[in-house]
Amino acid sequence: MVRKHIIAHGRVQGVGFRYICHSIATECKVTGWIQNNYDGTVEMEIQGAPHRVDMYIEKVSKGNRFVRVRSLDIFDIPPLRALEEKGFRIKY
């Protein structure tokens, strides 16, 4: 089990990016959270099996015709215990 703290840069606010990430997290079976930051970036934490987290990062970095991910700052952080987090949530 691994956990990553990620900051996304680019056109990632006002284009549905958090909802796309939620859908990708469900597809990849990872847990965590995501939120907009005041500086225009989007911050998230993702946890799961290493191959699932890698798959999530790969899919998120591609964006779509509205979302343009310029770069991702990715940091390893200690995983939470399984009981501490269930699912993936969007913070407001």
N, CA, C and O atoms as a Tinker XYZ file with bonds, in Angstrom:
   368  protein
     1  N      0.836000   -1.173000    0.000000    73     2
     2  CA     0.000000    0.000000    0.000000    64     1     3
     3  C      0.885000    1.240000    0.000000    63     2     4     5
     4  O      1.808000    1.350000    0.806000    81     3
     5  N      0.602000    2.171000   -0.903000    73     3     6
     6  CA     1.341000    3.433000   -0.979000    64     5     7
     7  C      0.353000    4.594000   -0.930000    63     6     8     9
     8  O     -0.828000    4.437000   -1.243000    81     7
     9  N      0.851000    5.749000   -0.536000    73     7    10
    10  CA     0.046000    6.969000   -0.526000    64     9    11
    11  C      0.888000    8.089000   -1.124000    63    10    12    13
    12  O      2.068000    8.233000   -0.806000    81    11
    13  N      0.271000    8.871000   -1.983000    73    11    14
    14  CA     0.941000    9.975000   -2.668000    64    13    15
    15  C      0.185000   11.270000   -2.411000    63    14    16    17
    16  O     -1.046000   11.303000   -2.425000    81    15
    17  N      0.939000   12.329000   -2.179000    73    15    18
    18  CA     0.398000   13.686000   -2.124000    64    17    19
    19  C      0.753000   14.317000   -3.455000    63    18    20    21
    20  O      1.924000   14.355000   -3.833000    81    19
    21  N     -0.253000   14.817000   -4.175000    73    19    22
    22  CA    -0.047000   15.305000   -5.539000    64    21    23
    23  C     -0.617000   16.714000   -5.674000    63    22    24    25
    24  O     -1.704000   17.009000   -5.177000    81    23
    25  N      0.132000   17.572000   -6.352000    73    23    26
    26  CA    -0.352000   18.903000   -6.697000    64    25    27
    27  C     -0.330000   19.011000   -8.219000    63    26    28    29
    28  O      0.715000   18.860000   -8.851000    81    27
    29  N     -1.508000   19.275000   -8.798000    73    27    30
    30  CA    -1.649000   19.379000  -10.250000    64    29    31
    31  C     -1.607000   20.844000  -10.669000    63    30    32    33
    32  O     -2.284000   21.691000  -10.086000    81    31
    33  N     -0.800000   21.128000  -11.692000    73    31    34
    34  CA    -0.667000   22.469000  -12.264000    64    33    35
    35  C     -1.206000   22.451000  -13.688000    63    34    36    37
    36  O     -1.146000   21.427000  -14.368000    81    35
    37  N     -1.729000   23.578000  -14.131000    73    35    38
    38  CA    -2.236000   23.696000  -15.490000    64    37    39
    39  C     -3.655000   24.237000  -15.475000    63    38    40    41
    40  O     -4.043000   24.961000  -14.558000    81    39
    41  N     -4.430000   23.880000  -16.498000    73    39    42
    42  CA    -5.838000   24.267000  -16.531000    64    41    43
    43  C     -6.625000   23.157000  -15.830000    63    42    44    45
    44  O     -7.146000   22.240000  -16.465000    81    43
    45  N     -6.695000   23.271000  -14.497000    73    43    46
    46  CA    -7.269000   22.196000  -13.690000    64    45    47
    47  C     -8.402000   22.677000  -12.780000    63    46    48    49
    48  O     -8.936000   21.891000  -11.998000    81    47
    49  N     -8.773000   23.944000  -12.871000    73    47    50
    50  CA    -9.916000   24.445000  -12.114000    64    49    51
    51  C    -10.956000   25.003000  -13.073000    63    50    52    53
    52  O    -10.628000   25.623000  -14.084000    81    51
    53  N    -12.223000   24.766000  -12.728000    73    51    54
    54  CA   -13.315000   25.267000  -13.560000    64    53    55
    55  C    -13.563000   24.440000  -14.806000    63    54    56    57
    56  O    -14.275000   24.885000  -15.706000    81    55
    57  N    -12.993000   23.248000  -14.878000    73    55    58
    58  CA   -13.138000   22.402000  -16.067000    64    57    59
    59  C    -13.582000   20.976000  -15.717000    63    58    60    61
    60  O    -13.526000   20.083000  -16.562000    81    59
    61  N    -14.025000   20.765000  -14.462000    73    59    62
    62  CA   -14.493000   19.438000  -14.047000    64    61    63
    63  C    -13.390000   18.468000  -13.658000    63    62    64    65
    64  O    -13.624000   17.263000  -13.570000    81    63
    65  N    -12.207000   18.977000  -13.427000    73    63    66
    66  CA   -11.063000   18.109000  -13.139000    64    65    67
    67  C    -11.282000   17.243000  -11.899000    63    66    68    69
    68  O    -10.958000   16.055000  -11.914000    81    67
    69  N    -11.825000   17.820000  -10.829000    73    67    70
    70  CA   -12.026000   17.035000   -9.600000    64    69    71
    71  C    -12.995000   15.882000   -9.834000    63    70    72    73
    72  O    -12.814000   14.796000   -9.285000    81    71
    73  N    -14.016000   16.112000  -10.642000    73    71    74
    74  CA   -14.998000   15.064000  -10.911000    64    73    75
    75  C    -14.416000   13.976000  -11.814000    63    74    76    77
    76  O    -14.729000   12.796000  -11.659000    81    75
    77  N    -13.573000   14.383000  -12.752000    73    75    78
    78  CA   -12.867000   13.408000  -13.589000    64    77    79
    79  C    -11.962000   12.549000  -12.708000    63    78    80    81
    80  O    -11.920000   11.328000  -12.857000    81    79
    81  N    -11.238000   13.190000  -11.792000    73    79    82
    82  CA   -10.340000   12.462000  -10.886000    64    81    83
    83  C    -11.126000   11.503000   -9.998000    63    82    84    85
    84  O    -10.662000   10.398000   -9.715000    81    83
    85  N    -12.301000   11.914000   -9.562000    73    83    86
    86  CA   -13.159000   11.037000   -8.746000    64    85    87
    87  C    -13.529000    9.790000   -9.541000    63    86    88    89
    88  O    -13.461000    8.674000   -9.028000    81    87
    89  N    -13.916000    9.988000  -10.784000    73    87    90
    90  CA   -14.278000    8.862000  -11.651000    64    89    91
    91  C    -13.081000    7.931000  -11.889000    63    90    92    93
    92  O    -13.223000    6.709000  -11.859000    81    91
    93  N    -11.920000    8.512000  -12.123000    73    91    94
    94  CA   -10.705000    7.715000  -12.342000    64    93    95
    95  C    -10.337000    6.950000  -11.070000    63    94    96    97
    96  O     -9.919000    5.794000  -11.137000    81    95
    97  N    -10.491000    7.594000   -9.915000    73    95    98
    98  CA   -10.186000    6.927000   -8.644000    64    97    99
    99  C    -11.084000    5.717000   -8.447000    63    98   100   101
   100  O    -10.620000    4.670000   -7.996000    81    99
   101  N    -12.362000    5.845000   -8.779000    73    99   102
   102  CA   -13.294000    4.717000   -8.676000    64   101   103
   103  C    -12.881000    3.604000   -9.631000    63   102   104   105
   104  O    -12.881000    2.429000   -9.262000    81   103
   105  N    -12.535000    3.974000  -10.845000    73   103   106
   106  CA   -12.098000    3.004000  -11.854000    64   105   107
   107  C    -10.826000    2.277000  -11.424000    63   106   108   109
   108  O    -10.706000    1.068000  -11.621000    81   107
   109  N     -9.880000    3.007000  -10.840000    73   107   110
   110  CA    -8.587000    2.428000  -10.442000    64   109   111
   111  C     -8.621000    1.804000   -9.049000    63   110   112   113
   112  O     -7.647000    1.189000   -8.616000    81   111
   113  N     -9.738000    1.965000   -8.354000    73   111   114
   114  CA    -9.912000    1.398000   -7.008000    64   113   115
   115  C     -8.862000    1.924000   -6.030000    63   114   116   117
   116  O     -8.193000    1.155000   -5.339000    81   115
   117  N     -8.731000    3.267000   -5.985000    73   115   118
   118  CA    -7.866000    3.919000   -5.014000    64   117   119
   119  C     -8.728000    4.783000   -4.100000    63   118   120   121
   120  O     -9.851000    5.144000   -4.453000    81   119
   121  N     -8.204000    5.109000   -2.936000    73   119   122
   122  CA    -8.905000    5.982000   -2.006000    64   121   123
   123  C     -8.162000    7.309000   -1.905000    63   122   124   125
   124  O     -7.043000    7.448000   -2.398000    81   123
   125  N     -8.802000    8.283000   -1.257000    73   123   126
   126  CA    -8.143000    9.560000   -1.049000    64   125   127
   127  C     -9.112000   10.715000   -1.105000    63   126   128   129
   128  O    -10.306000   10.566000   -0.848000    81   127
   129  N     -8.570000   11.871000   -1.446000    73   127   130
   130  CA    -9.360000   13.100000   -1.529000    64   129   131
   131  C     -8.735000   14.051000   -2.533000    63   130   132   133
   132  O     -7.593000   13.874000   -2.957000    81   131
   133  N     -9.518000   15.081000   -2.910000    73   131   134
   134  CA    -9.056000   16.096000   -3.857000    64   133   135
   135  C     -9.712000   17.415000   -3.503000    63   134   136   137
   136  O    -10.857000   17.444000   -3.051000    81   135
   137  N     -8.976000   18.527000   -3.710000    73   135   138
   138  CA    -9.537000   19.860000   -3.448000    64   137   139
   139  C     -8.838000   20.911000   -4.304000    63   138   140   141
   140  O     -7.679000   20.753000   -4.687000    81   139
   141  N     -9.575000   21.997000   -4.600000    73   139   142
   142  CA    -8.978000   23.149000   -5.272000    64   141   143
   143  C     -8.174000   23.953000   -4.266000    63   142   144   145
   144  O     -8.534000   24.033000   -3.091000    81   143
   145  N     -7.086000   24.547000   -4.732000    73   143   146
   146  CA    -6.298000   25.478000   -3.922000    64   145   147
   147  C     -6.519000   26.892000   -4.448000    63   146   148   149
   148  O     -6.895000   27.083000   -5.604000    81   147
   149  N     -6.284000   27.875000   -3.594000    73   147   150
   150  CA    -6.487000   29.269000   -3.968000    64   149   151
   151  C     -5.545000   29.747000   -5.055000    63   150   152   153
   152  O     -5.846000   30.723000   -5.742000    81   151
   153  N     -4.410000   29.082000   -5.227000    73   151   154
   154  CA    -3.429000   29.514000   -6.235000    64   153   155
   155  C     -3.701000   28.947000   -7.630000    63   154   156   157
   156  O     -2.892000   29.135000   -8.538000    81   155
   157  N     -4.834000   28.252000   -7.812000    73   155   158
   158  CA    -5.183000   27.699000   -9.122000    64   157   159
   159  C     -4.750000   26.264000   -9.328000    63   158   160   161
   160  O     -5.063000   25.666000  -10.357000    81   159
   161  N     -4.037000   25.703000   -8.372000    73   159   162
   162  CA    -3.652000   24.292000   -8.462000    64   161   163
   163  C     -4.740000   23.425000   -7.834000    63   162   164   165
   164  O     -5.666000   23.931000   -7.200000    81   163
   165  N     -4.615000   22.143000   -8.016000    73   163   166
   166  CA    -5.496000   21.167000   -7.377000    64   165   167
   167  C     -4.611000   20.203000   -6.595000    63   166   168   169
   168  O     -3.613000   19.693000   -7.104000    81   167
   169  N     -5.000000   19.971000   -5.358000    73   167   170
   170  CA    -4.227000   19.132000   -4.443000    64   169   171
   171  C     -5.005000   17.852000   -4.168000    63   170   172   173
   172  O     -6.231000   17.876000   -4.058000    81   171
   173  N     -4.290000   16.736000   -4.057000    73   171   174
   174  CA    -4.953000   15.459000   -3.776000    64   173   175
   175  C     -4.016000   14.515000   -3.041000    63   174   176   177
   176  O     -2.795000   14.657000   -3.087000    81   175
   177  N     -4.618000   13.550000   -2.364000    73   175   178
   178  CA    -3.887000   12.422000   -1.791000    64   177   179
   179  C     -4.552000   11.163000   -2.308000    63   178   180   181
   180  O     -5.778000   11.055000   -2.326000    81   179
   181  N     -3.729000   10.212000   -2.728000    73   179   182
   182  CA    -4.195000    8.972000   -3.329000    64   181   183
   183  C     -3.521000    7.816000   -2.617000    63   182   184   185
   184  O     -2.326000    7.865000   -2.324000    81   183
   185  N     -4.304000    6.762000   -2.337000    73   183   186
   186  CA    -3.749000    5.586000   -1.661000    64   185   187
   187  C     -4.287000    4.319000   -2.308000    63   186   188   189
   188  O     -5.454000    4.239000   -2.691000    81   187
   189  N     -3.408000    3.334000   -2.419000    73   187   190
   190  CA    -3.806000    2.049000   -2.965000    64   189   191
   191  C     -2.589000    1.201000   -3.270000    63   190   192   193
   192  O     -1.464000    1.544000   -2.908000    81   191
   193  N     -2.834000    0.095000   -3.937000    73   191   194
   194  CA    -1.738000   -0.769000   -4.383000    64   193   195
   195  C     -0.864000    0.036000   -5.343000    63   194   196   197
   196  O     -1.381000    0.848000   -6.110000    81   195
   197  N      0.444000   -0.176000   -5.312000    73   195   198
   198  CA     1.337000    0.636000   -6.158000    64   197   199
   199  C      0.938000    0.687000   -7.632000    63   198   200   201
   200  O      0.975000    1.759000   -8.236000    81   199
   201  N      0.558000   -0.442000   -8.221000    73   199   202
   202  CA     0.203000   -0.435000   -9.648000    64   201   203
   203  C     -1.086000    0.346000   -9.897000    63   202   204   205
   204  O     -1.240000    0.954000  -10.956000    81   203
   205  N     -2.015000    0.338000   -8.935000    73   203   206
   206  CA    -3.268000    1.091000   -9.076000    64   205   207
   207  C     -3.020000    2.597000   -8.956000    63   206   208   209
   208  O     -3.610000    3.382000   -9.700000    81   207
   209  N     -2.158000    3.001000   -8.031000    73   207   210
   210  CA    -1.812000    4.417000   -7.882000    64   209   211
   211  C     -1.086000    4.905000   -9.136000    63   210   212   213
   212  O     -1.359000    6.007000   -9.611000    81   211
   213  N     -0.176000    4.110000   -9.673000    73   211   214
   214  CA     0.527000    4.475000  -10.912000    64   213   215
   215  C     -0.460000    4.634000  -12.074000    63   214   216   217
   216  O     -0.341000    5.562000  -12.874000    81   215
   217  N     -1.432000    3.722000  -12.159000    73   215   218
   218  CA    -2.440000    3.795000  -13.214000    64   217   219
   219  C     -3.273000    5.072000  -13.066000    63   218   220   221
   220  O     -3.570000    5.742000  -14.055000    81   219
   221  N     -3.650000    5.407000  -11.821000    73   219   222
   222  CA    -4.405000    6.632000  -11.553000    64   221   223
   223  C     -3.612000    7.860000  -12.020000    63   222   224   225
   224  O     -4.150000    8.715000  -12.724000    81   223
   225  N     -2.353000    7.946000  -11.633000    73   223   226
   226  CA    -1.523000    9.098000  -11.993000    64   225   227
   227  C     -1.391000    9.210000  -13.512000    63   226   228   229
   228  O     -1.463000   10.308000  -14.065000    81   227
   229  N     -1.201000    8.091000  -14.174000    73   227   230
   230  CA    -1.065000    8.104000  -15.630000    64   229   231
   231  C     -2.329000    8.644000  -16.299000    63   230   232   233
   232  O     -2.252000    9.477000  -17.202000    81   231
   233  N     -3.494000    8.165000  -15.850000    73   231   234
   234  CA    -4.762000    8.595000  -16.450000    64   233   235
   235  C     -5.046000   10.069000  -16.151000    63   234   236   237
   236  O     -5.495000   10.803000  -17.031000    81   235
   237  N     -4.790000   10.500000  -14.926000    73   235   238
   238  CA    -5.039000   11.893000  -14.543000    64   237   239
   239  C     -4.146000   12.840000  -15.331000    63   238   240   241
   240  O     -4.596000   13.908000  -15.747000    81   239
   241  N     -2.906000   12.472000  -15.538000    73   239   242
   242  CA    -1.957000   13.358000  -16.213000    64   241   243
   243  C     -2.316000   13.604000  -17.680000    63   242   244   245
   244  O     -1.871000   14.590000  -18.267000    81   243
   245  N     -3.112000   12.722000  -18.270000    73   243   246
   246  CA    -3.492000   12.885000  -19.677000    64   245   247
   247  C     -4.521000   13.991000  -19.876000    63   246   248   249
   248  O     -4.569000   14.597000  -20.946000    81   247
   249  N     -5.352000   14.269000  -18.857000    73   247   250
   250  CA    -6.388000   15.283000  -18.998000    64   249   251
   251  C     -7.408000   14.881000  -20.049000    63   250   252   253
   252  O     -7.618000   13.695000  -20.303000    81   251
   253  N     -8.042000   15.880000  -20.658000    73   251   254
   254  CA    -8.978000   15.656000  -21.761000    64   253   255
   255  C     -9.037000   16.933000  -22.591000    63   254   256   257
   256  O     -8.128000   17.758000  -22.502000    81   255
   257  N    -10.069000   17.116000  -23.384000    73   255   258
   258  CA   -10.089000   18.306000  -24.247000    64   257   259
   259  C    -10.292000   19.606000  -23.481000    63   258   260   261
   260  O    -10.041000   20.683000  -24.022000    81   259
   261  N    -10.742000   19.525000  -22.227000    73   259   262
   262  CA   -10.914000   20.715000  -21.390000    64   261   263
   263  C     -9.784000   20.869000  -20.374000    63   262   264   265
   264  O     -9.308000   21.975000  -20.119000    81   263
   265  N     -9.371000   19.754000  -19.807000    73   263   266
   266  CA    -8.346000   19.738000  -18.762000    64   265   267
   267  C     -6.970000   19.653000  -19.407000    63   266   268   269
   268  O     -6.737000   18.822000  -20.285000    81   267
   269  N     -6.061000   20.520000  -18.964000    73   267   270
   270  CA    -4.676000   20.476000  -19.437000    64   269   271
   271  C     -3.766000   20.415000  -18.215000    63   270   272   273
   272  O     -3.515000   21.429000  -17.564000    81   271
   273  N     -3.280000   19.228000  -17.915000    73   271   274
   274  CA    -2.365000   19.064000  -16.785000    64   273   275
   275  C     -0.961000   19.363000  -17.294000    63   274   276   277
   276  O     -0.400000   18.612000  -18.092000    81   275
   277  N     -0.405000   20.473000  -16.820000    73   275   278
   278  CA     0.941000   20.873000  -17.245000    64   277   279
   279  C      2.001000   20.068000  -16.509000    63   278   280   281
   280  O      2.986000   19.631000  -17.103000    81   279
   281  N      1.790000   19.873000  -15.196000    73   279   282
   282  CA     2.740000   19.084000  -14.414000    64   281   283
   283  C      2.080000   18.607000  -13.131000    63   282   284   285
   284  O      1.088000   19.172000  -12.671000    81   283
   285  N      2.654000   17.553000  -12.567000    73   283   286
   286  CA     2.218000   17.002000  -11.287000    64   285   287
   287  C      3.415000   16.962000  -10.353000    63   286   288   289
   288  O      4.447000   16.379000  -10.685000    81   287
   289  N      3.280000   17.581000   -9.187000    73   287   290
   290  CA     4.282000   17.429000   -8.128000    64   289   291
   291  C      3.818000   16.250000   -7.282000    63   290   292   293
   292  O      2.725000   16.285000   -6.717000    81   291
   293  N      4.638000   15.210000   -7.190000    73   291   294
   294  CA     4.238000   13.975000   -6.516000    64   293   295
   295  C      5.192000   13.682000   -5.372000    63   294   296   297
   296  O      6.410000   13.633000   -5.548000    81   295
   297  N      4.605000   13.486000   -4.185000    73   295   298
   298  CA     5.387000   13.214000   -2.981000    64   297   299
   299  C      4.888000   11.934000   -2.325000    63   298   300   301
   300  O      3.681000   11.719000   -2.216000    81   299
   301  N      5.811000   11.086000   -1.889000    73   299   302
   302  CA     5.446000    9.898000   -1.114000    64   301   303
   303  C      5.157000   10.317000    0.318000    63   302   304   305
   304  O      5.923000   11.070000    0.919000    81   303
   305  N      4.050000    9.825000    0.861000    73   303   306
   306  CA     3.704000   10.084000    2.252000    64   305   307
   307  C      3.274000    8.768000    2.887000    63   306   308   309
   308  O      2.946000    7.822000    2.171000    81   307
   309  N      3.267000    8.686000    4.214000    73   307   310
   310  CA     2.885000    7.430000    4.869000    64   309   311
   311  C      1.412000    7.085000    4.612000    63   310   312   313
   312  O      0.553000    7.964000    4.681000    81   311
   313  N      1.116000    5.821000    4.319000    73   311   314
   314  CA    -0.276000    5.419000    4.098000    64   313   315
   315  C     -1.091000    5.475000    5.387000    63   314   316   317
   316  O     -0.562000    5.342000    6.491000    81   315
   317  N     -2.391000    5.675000    5.210000    73   315   318
   318  CA    -3.322000    5.605000    6.327000    64   317   319
   319  C     -3.738000    4.151000    6.534000    63   318   320   321
   320  O     -3.649000    3.335000    5.616000    81   319
   321  N     -4.187000    3.839000    7.735000    73   319   322
   322  CA    -4.739000    2.503000    7.959000    64   321   323
   323  C     -6.050000    2.390000    7.186000    63   322   324   325
   324  O     -6.745000    3.387000    6.988000    81   323
   325  N     -6.385000    1.193000    6.755000    73   323   326
   326  CA    -7.558000    0.969000    5.904000    64   325   327
   327  C     -8.848000    1.499000    6.531000    63   326   328   329
   328  O     -9.731000    1.965000    5.811000    81   327
   329  N     -8.969000    1.436000    7.828000    73   327   330
   330  CA   -10.192000    1.889000    8.487000    64   329   331
   331  C    -10.318000    3.410000    8.531000    63   330   332   333
   332  O    -11.407000    3.927000    8.781000    81   331
   333  N     -9.231000    4.133000    8.295000    73   331   334
   334  CA    -9.249000    5.588000    8.383000    64   333   335
   335  C     -9.845000    6.253000    7.147000    63   334   336   337
   336  O    -10.241000    7.417000    7.211000    81   335
   337  N     -9.917000    5.545000    6.029000    73   335   338
   338  CA   -10.387000    6.154000    4.787000    64   337   339
   339  C    -11.128000    5.129000    3.953000    63   338   340   341
   340  O    -10.611000    4.052000    3.657000    81   339
   341  N    -12.321000    5.474000    3.586000    73   339   342
   342  CA   -13.128000    4.600000    2.724000    64   341   343
   343  C    -13.549000    5.421000    1.510000    63   342   344   345
   344  O    -14.302000    6.386000    1.639000    81   343
   345  N    -13.076000    5.046000    0.361000    73   343   346
   346  CA   -13.462000    5.728000   -0.855000    64   345   347
   347  C    -12.630000    6.963000   -1.163000    63   346   348   349
   348  O    -11.601000    7.225000   -0.541000    81   347
   349  N    -13.113000    7.706000   -2.141000    73   347   350
   350  CA   -12.449000    8.915000   -2.635000    64   349   351
   351  C    -13.444000   10.051000   -2.528000    63   350   352   353
   352  O    -14.585000    9.916000   -2.972000    81   351
   353  N    -13.033000   11.176000   -1.944000    73   351   354
   354  CA   -13.984000   12.274000   -1.757000    64   353   355
   355  C    -13.449000   13.586000   -2.305000    63   354   356   357
   356  O    -12.243000   13.823000   -2.360000    81   355
   357  N    -14.380000   14.417000   -2.704000    73   355   358
   358  CA   -14.062000   15.759000   -3.176000    64   357   359
   359  C    -14.274000   16.698000   -2.002000    63   358   360   361
   360  O    -15.361000   16.745000   -1.427000    81   359
   361  N    -13.234000   17.447000   -1.645000    73   359   362
   362  CA   -13.347000   18.442000   -0.572000    64   361   363
   363  C    -13.743000   19.787000   -1.178000    63   362   364   365
   364  O    -13.295000   20.142000   -2.269000    81   363
   365  N    -14.574000   20.518000   -0.471000    73   363   366
   366  CA   -15.016000   21.847000   -0.919000    64   365   367
   367  C    -14.532000   22.917000    0.008000    63   366   368
   368  O    -14.808000   24.096000   -0.212000    81   367
